[in-house]
Structures are given as structure tokens and as C-alpha cells.
Short mmCIF file of C-alpha atoms and ligand atoms in Angstrom, two decimals:
data_model
loop_
_atom_site.label_atom_id
_atom_site.label_comp_id
_atom_site.label_asym_id
_atom_site.label_seq_id
_atom_site.Cartn_x
_atom_site.Cartn_y
_atom_site.Cartn_z
CA MET A 648 2.27 -11.36 22.53
CA THR A 649 1.96 -7.64 23.24
CA ALA A 650 -0.91 -5.88 25.05
CA LEU A 651 -2.13 -4.47 21.86
CA ASP A 652 -2.19 -7.81 20.26
CA THR A 653 -4.38 -9.28 23.24
CA LEU A 654 -6.68 -6.20 23.11
CA ALA A 655 -7.03 -6.44 19.34
CA GLY A 656 -7.74 -10.21 19.06
CA SER A 657 -6.58 -12.65 16.61
CA ALA A 658 -7.46 -13.54 13.09
CA VAL A 659 -9.38 -16.74 12.60
CA ALA A 660 -8.61 -19.18 9.64
CA GLY A 661 -10.71 -18.88 6.44
CA THR A 662 -12.16 -15.49 7.41
CA LEU A 663 -12.28 -12.37 5.36
CA TYR A 664 -11.41 -9.16 7.20
CA GLY A 665 -12.44 -5.69 5.69
CA VAL A 666 -10.01 -3.60 7.64
CA GLY A 667 -10.88 0.19 7.73
CA VAL A 668 -7.51 1.93 7.90
CA GLY A 669 -8.71 5.56 8.40
CA PRO A 670 -8.12 8.71 6.32
CA GLY A 671 -4.43 8.64 6.13
CA ASP A 672 -2.41 9.04 9.39
CA VAL A 673 -1.59 5.49 10.68
CA ARG A 674 -2.29 6.79 14.37
CA TYR A 675 -5.99 6.94 13.54
CA LEU A 676 -6.27 3.15 12.93
CA THR A 677 -8.45 1.38 15.55
CA LEU A 678 -6.73 -1.14 17.87
CA ARG A 679 -8.53 -3.99 16.05
CA ALA A 680 -7.63 -2.78 12.50
CA ALA A 681 -3.89 -2.37 13.64
CA GLY A 682 -4.00 -6.03 15.32
CA LEU A 683 -5.37 -7.45 12.30
CA VAL A 684 -2.93 -5.82 9.85
CA ARG A 685 -0.33 -7.80 11.99
CA ALA A 686 -2.20 -11.06 12.52
CA VAL A 687 -3.74 -11.95 9.11
CA ASP A 688 -2.02 -14.69 6.96
CA VAL A 689 -2.35 -12.59 3.90
CA LEU A 690 -2.56 -8.67 3.54
CA ALA A 691 -4.53 -7.74 0.48
CA TYR A 692 -5.09 -4.22 -0.96
CA PHE A 693 -6.25 -2.42 -4.07
CA ALA A 694 -4.02 0.03 -5.82
CA LYS A 695 -4.18 2.27 -8.82
CA LYS A 696 -1.81 1.29 -11.80
CA GLY A 697 1.76 2.16 -11.10
CA MET A 698 0.79 3.51 -7.52
CA PRO A 699 1.74 1.85 -4.21
CA GLY A 700 -1.75 1.70 -3.04
CA ASN A 701 -3.07 4.41 -0.53
CA ALA A 702 -4.39 1.86 2.20
CA ARG A 703 -1.29 -0.18 1.98
CA ARG A 704 0.90 2.99 2.26
CA ILE A 705 -1.19 4.01 5.41
CA VAL A 706 -0.42 0.77 7.30
CA ALA A 707 3.32 0.71 6.29
CA PRO A 708 4.65 1.28 9.66
CA LEU A 709 2.80 -1.78 10.90
CA VAL A 710 3.91 -4.17 8.22
CA ASP A 711 7.02 -6.27 8.81
CA ALA A 712 9.27 -7.42 5.97
CA GLY A 713 8.33 -10.88 4.55
CA ARG A 714 4.62 -10.74 5.10
CA ILE A 715 2.42 -12.38 2.43
CA GLU A 716 0.80 -9.79 0.41
CA ARG A 717 -1.75 -9.66 -2.53
CA ARG A 718 -1.99 -6.56 -4.58
CA PHE A 719 -5.04 -6.11 -6.81
CA GLU A 720 -4.33 -3.30 -9.39
CA TYR A 721 -7.55 -1.61 -10.85
CA PRO A 722 -7.50 -1.66 -14.67
CA LEU A 723 -8.88 1.92 -14.49
CA THR A 724 -10.04 4.28 -11.98
CA ASP A 725 -11.37 7.74 -12.69
CA GLU A 726 -10.09 8.10 -16.40
CA VAL A 727 -13.58 7.06 -17.73
CA PRO A 728 -16.91 8.16 -16.25
CA ALA A 729 -18.32 5.39 -13.91
CA GLU A 730 -21.54 5.36 -16.01
CA SER A 731 -19.62 4.21 -19.07
CA ILE A 732 -20.08 0.62 -20.46
CA GLU A 733 -16.19 0.40 -20.59
CA TYR A 734 -15.95 1.29 -16.86
CA ARG A 735 -18.67 -1.15 -15.81
CA GLN A 736 -17.37 -4.09 -17.89
CA GLN A 737 -13.76 -3.63 -16.90
CA LEU A 738 -14.32 -2.89 -13.16
CA GLY A 739 -16.93 -5.72 -13.14
CA ALA A 740 -14.70 -8.38 -14.47
CA PHE A 741 -11.83 -7.21 -12.29
CA TYR A 742 -14.03 -7.58 -9.12
CA CYS A 743 -15.05 -10.82 -10.14
CA GLU A 744 -11.45 -12.01 -10.76
CA THR A 745 -10.41 -10.49 -7.47
CA ALA A 746 -13.23 -12.28 -5.50
CA GLU A 747 -12.20 -15.58 -6.97
CA THR A 748 -8.49 -15.08 -6.00
CA LEU A 749 -9.87 -14.14 -2.45
CA ALA A 750 -12.13 -17.21 -2.23
CA ALA A 751 -9.30 -19.54 -3.24
CA LEU A 752 -7.11 -18.21 -0.33
CA LEU A 753 -10.04 -18.53 2.18
CA ARG A 754 -10.82 -22.00 1.01
CA GLN A 755 -7.16 -22.87 1.87
CA GLY A 756 -7.94 -21.68 5.32
CA LYS A 757 -5.92 -18.37 5.25
CA SER A 758 -7.13 -15.45 7.05
CA VAL A 759 -7.16 -12.53 4.67
CA GLY A 760 -7.22 -8.76 5.67
CA LEU A 761 -8.50 -6.58 2.80
CA LEU A 762 -7.38 -2.94 3.53
CA ALA A 763 -9.98 -0.32 3.02
CA GLU A 764 -9.26 3.40 3.11
CA GLY A 765 -11.49 5.25 5.68
CA ASP A 766 -14.46 2.92 6.50
CA PRO A 767 -15.02 -0.15 4.34
CA PHE A 768 -18.67 0.35 4.17
CA PHE A 769 -18.53 3.94 3.06
CA TYR A 770 -18.12 4.22 -0.80
CA GLY A 771 -15.45 1.39 -0.52
CA SER A 772 -14.36 -1.07 -3.01
CA PHE A 773 -14.24 -3.62 -0.36
CA MET A 774 -18.16 -3.64 -0.67
CA HIS A 775 -17.85 -5.28 -4.02
CA MET A 776 -15.84 -8.10 -2.32
CA TRP A 777 -18.22 -8.21 0.66
CA ARG A 778 -21.25 -8.87 -1.64
CA ARG A 779 -19.62 -11.61 -3.52
CA LEU A 780 -17.93 -13.46 -0.67
CA VAL A 781 -20.29 -12.95 2.40
CA PRO A 782 -22.80 -15.69 1.31
CA ASP A 783 -19.83 -18.46 1.46
CA PHE A 784 -17.29 -17.25 3.88
CA PRO A 785 -17.19 -15.67 7.39
CA VAL A 786 -16.61 -11.92 6.92
CA GLU A 787 -15.72 -9.41 9.67
CA VAL A 788 -15.73 -5.63 8.93
CA VAL A 789 -13.59 -3.43 11.08
CA PRO A 790 -15.04 0.16 10.91
CA GLY A 791 -12.61 3.09 10.31
CA VAL A 792 -12.40 6.76 10.79
CA THR A 793 -13.85 7.98 7.43
CA GLY A 794 -12.06 10.40 5.15
CA MET A 795 -14.59 13.11 5.90
CA SER A 796 -14.12 12.88 9.50
CA GLY A 797 -10.33 13.14 9.13
CA CYS A 798 -10.89 16.23 6.85
CA TRP A 799 -13.20 18.16 9.19
CA THR A 800 -10.98 17.34 12.15
CA ARG A 801 -7.88 18.63 10.26
CA ALA A 802 -9.83 21.72 8.84
CA ASN A 803 -10.76 22.30 12.45
CA VAL A 804 -14.51 22.74 11.41
CA PRO A 805 -17.38 21.62 13.55
CA MET A 806 -19.97 20.20 10.91
CA THR A 807 -23.33 19.87 12.36
CA TRP A 808 -25.13 21.70 15.27
CA GLY A 809 -28.41 21.19 16.73
CA ASN A 810 -30.97 20.10 14.00
CA ASP A 811 -28.68 20.59 11.16
CA THR A 812 -29.08 17.96 8.45
CA LEU A 813 -26.02 16.72 6.68
CA ALA A 814 -25.88 15.62 3.00
CA VAL A 815 -22.99 13.51 1.66
CA LEU A 816 -22.89 14.10 -2.01
CA PRO A 817 -20.44 12.53 -4.67
CA GLY A 818 -18.95 15.19 -6.95
CA THR A 819 -19.67 12.91 -9.75
CA LEU A 820 -23.33 14.10 -9.72
CA GLY A 821 -24.52 16.48 -12.48
CA GLU A 822 -23.96 20.12 -11.67
CA GLU A 823 -27.75 20.87 -11.52
CA GLN A 824 -28.37 18.03 -9.20
CA LEU A 825 -25.45 19.17 -6.98
CA VAL A 826 -26.96 22.53 -6.81
CA GLU A 827 -30.39 21.27 -6.03
CA ARG A 828 -29.18 18.82 -3.20
CA LEU A 829 -27.07 21.73 -1.70
CA ARG A 830 -30.02 24.05 -1.47
CA ARG A 831 -31.95 21.37 0.46
CA THR A 832 -29.29 20.75 3.29
CA ASP A 833 -27.73 22.67 6.11
CA ALA A 834 -24.40 21.12 5.90
CA ALA A 835 -22.66 19.18 3.24
CA VAL A 836 -19.65 16.88 2.39
CA ILE A 837 -18.72 16.53 -1.35
CA MET A 838 -16.67 13.51 -1.87
CA LYS A 839 -14.94 12.39 -5.16
CA VAL A 840 -13.97 15.97 -5.96
CA GLY A 841 -10.84 15.28 -7.86
CA ARG A 842 -11.51 15.77 -11.56
CA ASN A 843 -14.75 17.30 -10.69
CA LEU A 844 -13.30 20.24 -8.78
CA GLY A 845 -14.46 23.05 -11.41
CA LYS A 846 -17.96 21.70 -11.52
CA VAL A 847 -18.07 21.31 -7.63
CA ARG A 848 -17.00 24.95 -7.16
CA ARG A 849 -19.42 26.34 -9.68
CA ALA A 850 -22.39 24.36 -8.06
CA VAL A 851 -21.41 25.57 -4.50
CA GLU A 852 -21.31 29.10 -5.72
CA ALA A 853 -24.59 28.68 -7.48
CA ALA A 854 -26.15 27.40 -4.22
CA GLY A 855 -24.90 30.53 -2.32
CA LEU A 856 -22.55 28.53 -0.13
CA LEU A 857 -19.02 29.45 -1.38
CA LYS A 858 -18.21 31.63 1.67
CA ARG A 859 -18.58 28.72 3.94
CA ALA A 860 -16.96 25.92 1.77
CA VAL A 861 -13.42 24.45 2.63
CA TYR A 862 -11.41 22.32 0.37
CA VAL A 863 -9.33 19.62 1.85
CA GLU A 864 -6.97 17.58 -0.05
CA ARG A 865 -5.28 14.49 1.45
CA GLY A 866 -6.50 15.15 4.96
CA THR A 867 -4.26 13.72 7.67
CA MET A 868 -1.73 12.62 5.13
CA GLN A 869 1.73 14.23 4.98
CA ASP A 870 1.19 16.50 1.93
CA GLU A 871 -2.29 17.66 3.21
CA ARG A 872 -3.65 20.91 1.92
CA ILE A 873 -6.62 22.81 3.35
CA LEU A 874 -8.03 26.26 1.93
CA PRO A 875 -11.21 27.95 1.34
CA LEU A 876 -12.82 26.63 -1.70
CA ALA A 877 -13.17 30.32 -2.96
CA ASP A 878 -9.37 30.38 -3.27
CA CYS A 879 -9.26 27.15 -5.13
CA SER A 880 -8.95 28.19 -8.82
CA GLU A 881 -7.61 25.02 -10.49
CA PRO A 882 -10.19 22.87 -12.37
CA VAL A 883 -8.81 19.49 -11.17
CA GLY A 884 -7.93 18.48 -7.66
CA ALA A 885 -6.21 15.64 -6.17
CA TYR A 886 -7.96 12.12 -6.05
CA PHE A 887 -8.18 12.50 -2.20
CA ALA A 888 -10.14 15.91 -2.02
CA THR A 889 -13.25 16.59 -0.24
CA VAL A 890 -15.10 19.98 0.09
CA LEU A 891 -16.95 20.56 3.47
CA ILE A 892 -19.78 23.07 3.97
CA PRO A 893 -20.52 23.36 7.76
CA GLY A 894 -23.91 23.91 9.15
CA GLU A 895 -24.92 26.86 10.88
CA GLY A 896 -27.55 25.41 13.35
CA ARG A 897 -28.26 26.02 16.99
CA ARG A 898 -25.31 27.26 19.14
CA LEU A 899 -25.84 27.63 22.71
C1 SAM B 2255 -13.88 5.89 -2.97
S1 SAM B 2255 -14.16 7.19 -1.67
C2 SAM B 2255 -13.61 6.18 -0.27
C3 SAM B 2255 -14.12 6.72 0.96
C4 SAM B 2255 -13.53 6.06 2.19
N1 SAM B 2255 -14.12 4.64 2.25
C5 SAM B 2255 -13.90 6.76 3.52
O1 SAM B 2255 -14.44 6.19 4.40
O2 SAM B 2255 -13.75 7.94 3.63
C6 SAM B 2255 -12.82 8.18 -1.97
C7 SAM B 2255 -13.19 9.68 -1.79
O3 SAM B 2255 -13.14 9.83 -0.34
C8 SAM B 2255 -12.64 11.19 0.07
N2 SAM B 2255 -11.63 10.98 0.88
C9 SAM B 2255 -11.02 9.79 1.44
N3 SAM B 2255 -10.02 10.03 2.23
C10 SAM B 2255 -9.76 11.38 2.07
C11 SAM B 2255 -8.82 12.26 2.74
N4 SAM B 2255 -7.82 11.76 3.47
N5 SAM B 2255 -8.68 13.45 2.35
C12 SAM B 2255 -9.59 14.06 1.43
N6 SAM B 2255 -10.51 13.19 0.98
C13 SAM B 2255 -10.67 12.00 1.27
C14 SAM B 2255 -12.30 11.75 -1.43
O4 SAM B 2255 -13.34 12.51 -1.64
C15 SAM B 2255 -12.05 10.52 -2.25
O5 SAM B 2255 -12.30 10.94 -3.68
#
């Protein structure tokens, strides 16, 4: 057993672990997360159709050949609006089936580590498993460095000073709602920018914040891109894209 394994602790039979794997660079995993990735009986993760799975890709350097893994493929992701009946029905059924599969493994006494990008309790699919399984099984959640934290670190942008308020806004909100929320905050993080990039840019401009806004694509990942939002003319961005608007509060 290595010093890391001793520090990170072991995995307990029949327990579900929500393992936050951070924003993209494997070096930002916590000791507990790295220890669990190596210790759990079953490594589970979500993935978009035909893709390797971002959380799984992040932990690849820690996974030895021959590990037992379960891949859960989303029937759809951002192809249809999250408010549509199709999205709710298909994703709802998918999460139910996935929870049943995980429950069966837990009943067999397996420890299961479900990987989550960033932090599991922050806009994470893991939460849909947590709410279905926590009444019947022991669950431990391991916090992770959030995507937004990785983004502002790589962009070298301090976000909140003194009494600054920070709003975290999904780019999926309507344009008017985005403008209204942006006008009421000192600093903002806009997540889920991807297909909403054009709308997000218009809203930031309408709120008079374009000069301060930074666009971060795949922060901390190998193909990271960071540029002023004002220089971002494409209507659609990467799935992993975040807009940062730093506060301008008290500086001493
Ligand atoms: C479903 S949310 C998951 C958030 C994740 N649980 C977290 O703690 O950051 C996905 C959104 O997070 C943002 N995001 C996560 N990681 C990112 C990264 N490395 N670079 C840029 N944006 C990221 C993007 O806005 C993306 O659309």
C-alpha cells in the first residue's frame, strides 16, 4: 500500500461514491478522489454517445488495465432543449435504468465509484443517482474542483473582491432573463455556454459587461482556449465552455 492509498482511505463494500474528478487536469483530483478511483470494485461513468466520457478521460492516468468498469451512455444530451418532453422522458428513463443497475451492484456488495466532472453536487448528473439511491444505500460524495474554478484559475482572473456578489447562471436561460440577472450582480459565471454562445454574448453585451467578459473553453484540459468574449464571434462554442465576468469590488 502506498502513502497515497493510506491517506486516501479505502472503499467500503456496498457503498456508492460520487467522485468529483475536477475540471480536466488529473493533477487537480483530491487525494480521496484519486484513492477511490484506484480502490473501488467498479468504476462507473456517464458518456455522450460515441465519446470516451470526459470524467473517465480525466482519470485515465490512474486506471490500470483490467479494472471492472460500467459505462452509461446518455440517449441524448444537448441536441434537444432540456425543457422538451422528449428530453425529460428519455433522460428520466435513462437515469432510472442506470440507478437500477447501480443498485444491483451495491446489493452484491460491490463498492462503486461514479465519476463526476468538477464537483458532483454542482450541476452534476451524479445528483440524479444520489436522489434515487441515498434512501437505500450508503453514499459518500467526494468534492471536486469545479469547472468554473479551473477556468478562472487558468484565465488568471480573480473573481470576487470585498462585498462583490457572484451569480452562477446557466446559459440555457432565456436571453432577457440572462440580461436581467447580469444587471443585478457584480460578478458572474455563465455555464452551459456551448450551443448558447451567440445568445450569451448578446446578453452580456446588452448588460454592458462585454469588456470584462472572458470565454474559457475546456479549461485545464489539453486543448484549452481562453480569449476575450468580445473576440468570440462563432455562434456555437464547445460543450465545455464557460464565460467569466469578474467583479470590480474593493481593492486594498
Ligand atoms: C453539467 S455542468 C457540470 C459542472 C461540473 N459538475 C462542475 O463542477 O463544474 C457542465 C458545464 O460546466 C462547465 N464546465 C465544466 N468543466 C469545464 C471546463 N473544464 N472548462 C470550461 N467549462 C467547464 C461548462 O459550462 C459545461 O457546460
